[in-house]
Amino acid sequence: MSTNREIHLASRPQGWPTADNFRLVETEVPTPGPGQIVVRNQFMSVDPYMRGRMNDVKSYVPPFALDAPLDGGAVGEVVASEADGIEPGDTVLHGLGWREYALLDAKAARKVDPSLAPVSAYLGVLGMTGLTAYAGLLEVAGMKPGETVFVSGAAGAVGSMVGQIAKLSGAGRVVGSAGSPAKVERLTALGFDAAFDYHDGPVYQQLKAAAPDGVDVYFDNVGGEHLEAAIGAMKPHGRAAICGMIAQYNSTEPPAAPRNLALVIGKRLTLRGFLVGDHGHLRKQFVAEMAGWLRDGSISYDETVVDGIENAPEAFLGVLRGDNLGKMLVRL
């Protein structure tokens, strides 16, 4: 093929993104220079954090540029190489999604073994998603055996891994919140001790019923009302790993802080934000442990797959709406 299709950011969203903020653009399939490879992407990831990069504000990663392709995790087959150590036919993981063909320096790609797992798993359970759950729960929050863990957004890609890893690591009780009865049912099937639909009533009341003795560790994917409820339910010296705050990503007004934030003092709580990139030293340990769990069936994972690069914007909007069960992927 000589034609490459990409999704560009056409305009910056104000509040909730719409299809008009994206543009499908046709370009030529690139040719690699010295040290470069061209990858035919097979799967790309769409993730909540990408919403923040659509704003022109300073953050831990640069904002997406207007009239240029977005980027994000992708996995695919090398179709051309001018680099030592990577050959056509190799499968690689890299950061230039949102396009069918990606041109990149070989040093920015990591070879993966498609015989160990479906290639899509390297964007989810065996990739950044799984490592985020593993590092956030065990290193950032320091979960100990016997403790009670609460996970918000628990049916999503990261949250569903957190709950299962917690049980496998000896948690005494694991509670999850999700956004539909079907997702609550799925959490129970994954081994959560209790789960609730946050639409069914105040989060604090439902959390109190699900964890009557309190919470030691909170893994936060949502923020807002969930964070406030968790602070209220946490035991003295409880720890919260703050991974995401999807409840406010599309807000046009500044969010109100949790109204009970003063409880952090008396309870001596730790609320710690984290980025998975700071925990790369755990990758080898994580992959070995996760691969074993997958082999023996201790961990299950869900994927929601949307076909076609032209449907990538709608897949992304679906993540923000909570349409996905597990990892949201686009198959190219």
PDB file of C-alpha atoms in Angstrom, residues 109-299:
ATOM      1  CA  ALA A 109      10.439   0.579  19.683  1.00  0.00           C
ATOM      2  CA  ARG A 110      10.511  -2.570  21.802  1.00  0.00           C
ATOM      3  CA  LYS A 111      10.263  -6.012  20.250  1.00  0.00           C
ATOM      4  CA  VAL A 112       7.586  -8.283  21.704  1.00  0.00           C
ATOM      5  CA  ASP A 113       6.910 -11.972  21.256  1.00  0.00           C
ATOM      6  CA  PRO A 114       3.523 -12.635  19.610  1.00  0.00           C
ATOM      7  CA  SER A 115       3.787 -16.317  20.539  1.00  0.00           C
ATOM      8  CA  LEU A 116       3.504 -15.536  24.268  1.00  0.00           C
ATOM      9  CA  ALA A 117       0.208 -13.665  24.068  1.00  0.00           C
ATOM     10  CA  PRO A 118      -2.051 -11.944  21.535  1.00  0.00           C
ATOM     11  CA  VAL A 119      -0.278  -8.785  20.394  1.00  0.00           C
ATOM     12  CA  SER A 120      -3.091  -6.629  21.793  1.00  0.00           C
ATOM     13  CA  ALA A 121      -2.159  -7.793  25.297  1.00  0.00           C
ATOM     14  CA  TYR A 122       1.059  -5.781  25.074  1.00  0.00           C
ATOM     15  CA  LEU A 123      -1.063  -2.623  25.114  1.00  0.00           C
ATOM     16  CA  GLY A 124      -3.065  -3.852  28.080  1.00  0.00           C
ATOM     17  CA  VAL A 125      -2.468  -6.563  30.625  1.00  0.00           C
ATOM     18  CA  LEU A 126       1.213  -7.061  29.666  1.00  0.00           C
ATOM     19  CA  GLY A 127       1.879  -3.418  28.892  1.00  0.00           C
ATOM     20  CA  MET A 128       1.521   0.030  30.414  1.00  0.00           C
ATOM     21  CA  THR A 129      -1.970  -0.749  31.693  1.00  0.00           C
ATOM     22  CA  GLY A 130      -0.913  -3.771  33.697  1.00  0.00           C
ATOM     23  CA  LEU A 131       2.254  -2.100  34.977  1.00  0.00           C
ATOM     24  CA  THR A 132       0.223   0.927  36.103  1.00  0.00           C
ATOM     25  CA  ALA A 133      -2.020  -1.308  38.196  1.00  0.00           C
ATOM     26  CA  TYR A 134       0.889  -3.325  39.584  1.00  0.00           C
ATOM     27  CA  ALA A 135       3.121  -0.374  40.471  1.00  0.00           C
ATOM     28  CA  GLY A 136       0.308   1.801  41.805  1.00  0.00           C
ATOM     29  CA  LEU A 137      -1.084  -0.852  44.101  1.00  0.00           C
ATOM     30  CA  LEU A 138       2.082  -2.517  45.359  1.00  0.00           C
ATOM     31  CA  GLU A 139       4.723   0.223  45.282  1.00  0.00           C
ATOM     32  CA  VAL A 140       2.872   3.547  45.435  1.00  0.00           C
ATOM     33  CA  ALA A 141       0.140   2.471  47.861  1.00  0.00           C
ATOM     34  CA  GLY A 142       2.201  -0.283  49.438  1.00  0.00           C
ATOM     35  CA  MET A 143      -0.691  -2.688  49.893  1.00  0.00           C
ATOM     36  CA  LYS A 144      -0.094  -5.309  52.583  1.00  0.00           C
ATOM     37  CA  PRO A 145      -1.735  -8.737  52.939  1.00  0.00           C
ATOM     38  CA  GLY A 146      -5.017  -8.626  54.799  1.00  0.00           C
ATOM     39  CA  GLU A 147      -5.824  -5.023  53.904  1.00  0.00           C
ATOM     40  CA  THR A 148      -9.059  -3.724  52.383  1.00  0.00           C
ATOM     41  CA  VAL A 149      -8.695  -2.152  48.939  1.00  0.00           C
ATOM     42  CA  PHE A 150     -11.185   0.108  47.146  1.00  0.00           C
ATOM     43  CA  VAL A 151     -10.858   0.659  43.390  1.00  0.00           C
ATOM     44  CA  SER A 152     -12.838   3.255  41.445  1.00  0.00           C
ATOM     45  CA  GLY A 153     -13.407   2.777  37.724  1.00  0.00           C
ATOM     46  CA  ALA A 154     -12.860  -0.874  38.554  1.00  0.00           C
ATOM     47  CA  ALA A 155     -14.211  -2.353  35.326  1.00  0.00           C
ATOM     48  CA  GLY A 156     -11.778  -0.342  33.211  1.00  0.00           C
ATOM     49  CA  ALA A 157      -8.441  -1.507  31.886  1.00  0.00           C
ATOM     50  CA  VAL A 158      -6.383  -0.490  34.932  1.00  0.00           C
ATOM     51  CA  GLY A 159      -9.023  -0.923  37.629  1.00  0.00           C
ATOM     52  CA  SER A 160      -9.864  -4.495  36.708  1.00  0.00           C
ATOM     53  CA  MET A 161      -6.164  -5.400  36.953  1.00  0.00           C
ATOM     54  CA  VAL A 162      -5.803  -3.644  40.327  1.00  0.00           C
ATOM     55  CA  GLY A 163      -8.571  -5.676  41.898  1.00  0.00           C
ATOM     56  CA  GLN A 164      -7.228  -9.004  40.661  1.00  0.00           C
ATOM     57  CA  ILE A 165      -3.623  -8.215  41.612  1.00  0.00           C
ATOM     58  CA  ALA A 166      -4.829  -7.176  45.066  1.00  0.00           C
ATOM     59  CA  LYS A 167      -6.538 -10.532  45.610  1.00  0.00           C
ATOM     60  CA  LEU A 168      -3.510 -12.439  44.326  1.00  0.00           C
ATOM     61  CA  SER A 169      -1.291 -10.396  46.654  1.00  0.00           C
ATOM     62  CA  GLY A 170      -3.304 -11.294  49.733  1.00  0.00           C
ATOM     63  CA  ALA A 171      -5.780  -8.439  50.174  1.00  0.00           C
ATOM     64  CA  GLY A 172      -8.380  -9.236  52.788  1.00  0.00           C
ATOM     65  CA  ARG A 173     -11.221  -7.523  50.935  1.00  0.00           C
ATOM     66  CA  VAL A 174     -11.443  -5.833  47.524  1.00  0.00           C
ATOM     67  CA  VAL A 175     -14.276  -3.470  46.625  1.00  0.00           C
ATOM     68  CA  GLY A 176     -14.874  -1.907  43.209  1.00  0.00           C
ATOM     69  CA  SER A 177     -17.176   0.736  41.761  1.00  0.00           C
ATOM     70  CA  ALA A 178     -18.372   0.729  38.170  1.00  0.00           C
ATOM     71  CA  GLY A 179     -20.951   2.406  35.981  1.00  0.00           C
ATOM     72  CA  SER A 180     -23.485  -0.286  35.064  1.00  0.00           C
ATOM     73  CA  PRO A 181     -25.064  -3.486  36.419  1.00  0.00           C
ATOM     74  CA  ALA A 182     -23.219  -5.526  33.772  1.00  0.00           C
ATOM     75  CA  LYS A 183     -19.884  -4.111  34.907  1.00  0.00           C
ATOM     76  CA  VAL A 184     -20.705  -4.806  38.540  1.00  0.00           C
ATOM     77  CA  GLU A 185     -21.512  -8.401  37.608  1.00  0.00           C
ATOM     78  CA  ARG A 186     -18.204  -8.667  35.771  1.00  0.00           C
ATOM     79  CA  LEU A 187     -16.267  -7.429  38.802  1.00  0.00           C
ATOM     80  CA  THR A 188     -17.851 -10.132  40.937  1.00  0.00           C
ATOM     81  CA  ALA A 189     -16.816 -12.718  38.328  1.00  0.00           C
ATOM     82  CA  LEU A 190     -13.246 -11.371  38.450  1.00  0.00           C
ATOM     83  CA  GLY A 191     -13.073 -12.059  42.183  1.00  0.00           C
ATOM     84  CA  PHE A 192     -13.933  -8.701  43.756  1.00  0.00           C
ATOM     85  CA  ASP A 193     -15.493  -9.303  47.161  1.00  0.00           C
ATOM     86  CA  ALA A 194     -18.030  -6.522  46.617  1.00  0.00           C
ATOM     87  CA  ALA A 195     -18.923  -4.119  43.834  1.00  0.00           C
ATOM     88  CA  PHE A 196     -21.506  -1.393  43.288  1.00  0.00           C
ATOM     89  CA  ASP A 197     -22.902   0.825  40.558  1.00  0.00           C
ATOM     90  CA  TYR A 198     -22.154   4.431  41.472  1.00  0.00           C
ATOM     91  CA  HIS A 199     -25.373   5.497  39.742  1.00  0.00           C
ATOM     92  CA  ASP A 200     -27.407   3.656  42.389  1.00  0.00           C
ATOM     93  CA  GLY A 201     -26.829   6.171  45.178  1.00  0.00           C
ATOM     94  CA  PRO A 202     -24.231   8.271  46.979  1.00  0.00           C
ATOM     95  CA  VAL A 203     -20.802   6.672  46.624  1.00  0.00           C
ATOM     96  CA  TYR A 204     -20.023   7.170  50.319  1.00  0.00           C
ATOM     97  CA  GLN A 205     -23.100   5.232  51.439  1.00  0.00           C
ATOM     98  CA  GLN A 206     -22.483   2.375  49.020  1.00  0.00           C
ATOM     99  CA  LEU A 207     -18.802   2.196  49.956  1.00  0.00           C
ATOM    100  CA  LYS A 208     -19.651   2.114  53.657  1.00  0.00           C
ATOM    101  CA  ALA A 209     -21.982  -0.823  53.046  1.00  0.00           C
ATOM    102  CA  ALA A 210     -19.408  -2.664  50.933  1.00  0.00           C
ATOM    103  CA  ALA A 211     -16.498  -2.006  53.306  1.00  0.00           C
ATOM    104  CA  PRO A 212     -18.080  -1.561  56.753  1.00  0.00           C
ATOM    105  CA  ASP A 213     -14.750  -1.865  58.569  1.00  0.00           C
ATOM    106  CA  GLY A 214     -13.101   0.852  56.465  1.00  0.00           C
ATOM    107  CA  VAL A 215     -10.553   1.040  53.668  1.00  0.00           C
ATOM    108  CA  ASP A 216      -6.755   0.746  53.932  1.00  0.00           C
ATOM    109  CA  VAL A 217      -5.873   1.401  50.282  1.00  0.00           C
ATOM    110  CA  TYR A 218      -7.721   3.419  47.655  1.00  0.00           C
ATOM    111  CA  PHE A 219      -6.751   3.202  43.971  1.00  0.00           C
ATOM    112  CA  ASP A 220      -8.257   6.279  42.349  1.00  0.00           C
ATOM    113  CA  ASN A 221      -9.142   6.372  38.652  1.00  0.00           C
ATOM    114  CA  VAL A 222     -12.072   8.764  39.001  1.00  0.00           C
ATOM    115  CA  GLY A 223     -11.561  11.562  41.555  1.00  0.00           C
ATOM    116  CA  GLY A 224     -14.507  13.771  42.528  1.00  0.00           C
ATOM    117  CA  GLU A 225     -17.190  12.117  44.626  1.00  0.00           C
ATOM    118  CA  HIS A 226     -15.222   8.859  44.704  1.00  0.00           C
ATOM    119  CA  LEU A 227     -12.161  10.507  46.225  1.00  0.00           C
ATOM    120  CA  GLU A 228     -14.298  12.258  48.819  1.00  0.00           C
ATOM    121  CA  ALA A 229     -16.003   8.980  49.711  1.00  0.00           C
ATOM    122  CA  ALA A 230     -12.689   7.164  49.968  1.00  0.00           C
ATOM    123  CA  ILE A 231     -11.225   9.796  52.301  1.00  0.00           C
ATOM    124  CA  GLY A 232     -14.274   9.386  54.532  1.00  0.00           C
ATOM    125  CA  ALA A 233     -13.977   5.604  54.572  1.00  0.00           C
ATOM    126  CA  MET A 234     -10.213   5.278  54.953  1.00  0.00           C
ATOM    127  CA  LYS A 235      -8.690   4.034  58.176  1.00  0.00           C
ATOM    128  CA  PRO A 236      -5.912   5.918  59.988  1.00  0.00           C
ATOM    129  CA  HIS A 237      -2.681   5.760  57.962  1.00  0.00           C
ATOM    130  CA  GLY A 238      -4.595   4.758  54.851  1.00  0.00           C
ATOM    131  CA  ARG A 239      -2.929   5.286  51.468  1.00  0.00           C
ATOM    132  CA  ALA A 240      -4.394   6.406  48.159  1.00  0.00           C
ATOM    133  CA  ALA A 241      -2.647   5.928  44.804  1.00  0.00           C
ATOM    134  CA  ILE A 242      -4.000   8.670  42.540  1.00  0.00           C
ATOM    135  CA  CYS A 243      -3.833   7.314  38.996  1.00  0.00           C
ATOM    136  CA  GLY A 244      -6.520   9.372  37.225  1.00  0.00           C
ATOM    137  CA  MET A 245      -9.477  11.686  37.730  1.00  0.00           C
ATOM    138  CA  ILE A 246     -11.700  11.004  34.754  1.00  0.00           C
ATOM    139  CA  ALA A 247     -14.696  12.611  36.472  1.00  0.00           C
ATOM    140  CA  GLN A 248     -13.224  16.059  35.835  1.00  0.00           C
ATOM    141  CA  TYR A 249     -11.322  15.683  32.541  1.00  0.00           C
ATOM    142  CA  ASN A 250     -14.087  17.384  30.560  1.00  0.00           C
ATOM    143  CA  SER A 251     -15.074  19.971  33.166  1.00  0.00           C
ATOM    144  CA  THR A 252     -15.053  23.599  32.119  1.00  0.00           C
ATOM    145  CA  GLU A 253     -15.172  24.855  35.712  1.00  0.00           C
ATOM    146  CA  PRO A 254     -12.517  24.287  38.382  1.00  0.00           C
ATOM    147  CA  PRO A 255     -13.417  21.196  40.438  1.00  0.00           C
ATOM    148  CA  ALA A 256     -14.290  21.530  44.091  1.00  0.00           C
ATOM    149  CA  ALA A 257     -11.776  19.863  46.338  1.00  0.00           C
ATOM    150  CA  PRO A 258     -13.127  16.972  48.417  1.00  0.00           C
ATOM    151  CA  ARG A 259     -15.184  18.666  51.097  1.00  0.00           C
ATOM    152  CA  ASN A 260     -13.732  16.411  53.771  1.00  0.00           C
ATOM    153  CA  LEU A 261     -10.098  16.987  52.865  1.00  0.00           C
ATOM    154  CA  ALA A 262      -9.302  18.018  56.451  1.00  0.00           C
ATOM    155  CA  LEU A 263      -9.730  14.350  57.444  1.00  0.00           C
ATOM    156  CA  VAL A 264      -6.345  13.735  55.817  1.00  0.00           C
ATOM    157  CA  ILE A 265      -4.774  15.384  58.857  1.00  0.00           C
ATOM    158  CA  GLY A 266      -6.420  13.503  61.691  1.00  0.00           C
ATOM    159  CA  LYS A 267      -6.334  10.173  59.880  1.00  0.00           C
ATOM    160  CA  ARG A 268      -2.711  10.722  58.800  1.00  0.00           C
ATOM    161  CA  LEU A 269      -3.583   9.696  55.251  1.00  0.00           C
ATOM    162  CA  THR A 270      -1.217   9.579  52.306  1.00  0.00           C
ATOM    163  CA  LEU A 271      -2.615  10.725  48.931  1.00  0.00           C
ATOM    164  CA  ARG A 272       0.063  10.156  46.302  1.00  0.00           C
ATOM    165  CA  GLY A 273      -0.181  10.840  42.595  1.00  0.00           C
ATOM    166  CA  PHE A 274       1.993   8.762  40.290  1.00  0.00           C
ATOM    167  CA  LEU A 275       3.046   8.222  36.684  1.00  0.00           C
ATOM    168  CA  VAL A 276       3.796   4.743  35.431  1.00  0.00           C
ATOM    169  CA  GLY A 277       6.945   6.031  33.720  1.00  0.00           C
ATOM    170  CA  ASP A 278       8.556   6.467  37.125  1.00  0.00           C
ATOM    171  CA  HIS A 279       8.291   2.739  37.822  1.00  0.00           C
ATOM    172  CA  GLY A 280      10.114   1.196  34.881  1.00  0.00           C
ATOM    173  CA  HIS A 281      12.433  -0.617  37.286  1.00  0.00           C
ATOM    174  CA  LEU A 282       9.500  -2.928  38.067  1.00  0.00           C
ATOM    175  CA  ARG A 283       8.889  -3.942  34.449  1.00  0.00           C
ATOM    176  CA  LYS A 284      10.924  -7.170  34.433  1.00  0.00           C
ATOM    177  CA  GLN A 285       9.430  -8.326  37.738  1.00  0.00           C
ATOM    178  CA  PHE A 286       5.940  -7.339  36.603  1.00  0.00           C
ATOM    179  CA  VAL A 287       6.135  -9.135  33.236  1.00  0.00           C
ATOM    180  CA  ALA A 288       7.424 -12.327  34.843  1.00  0.00           C
ATOM    181  CA  GLU A 289       4.725 -12.328  37.495  1.00  0.00           C
ATOM    182  CA  MET A 290       1.907 -11.323  35.156  1.00  0.00           C
ATOM    183  CA  ALA A 291       2.930 -13.900  32.555  1.00  0.00           C
ATOM    184  CA  GLY A 292       2.702 -16.584  35.236  1.00  0.00           C
ATOM    185  CA  TRP A 293      -0.737 -15.418  36.324  1.00  0.00           C
ATOM    186  CA  LEU A 294      -1.929 -15.461  32.728  1.00  0.00           C
ATOM    187  CA  ARG A 295      -0.518 -18.928  32.123  1.00  0.00           C
ATOM    188  CA  ASP A 296      -2.243 -20.474  35.122  1.00  0.00           C
ATOM    189  CA  GLY A 297      -5.503 -18.579  34.607  1.00  0.00           C
ATOM    190  CA  SER A 298      -5.222 -16.537  37.809  1.00  0.00           C
ATOM    191  CA  ILE A 299      -5.914 -13.294  35.925  1.00  0.00           C
TER     192      ILE A 299
END
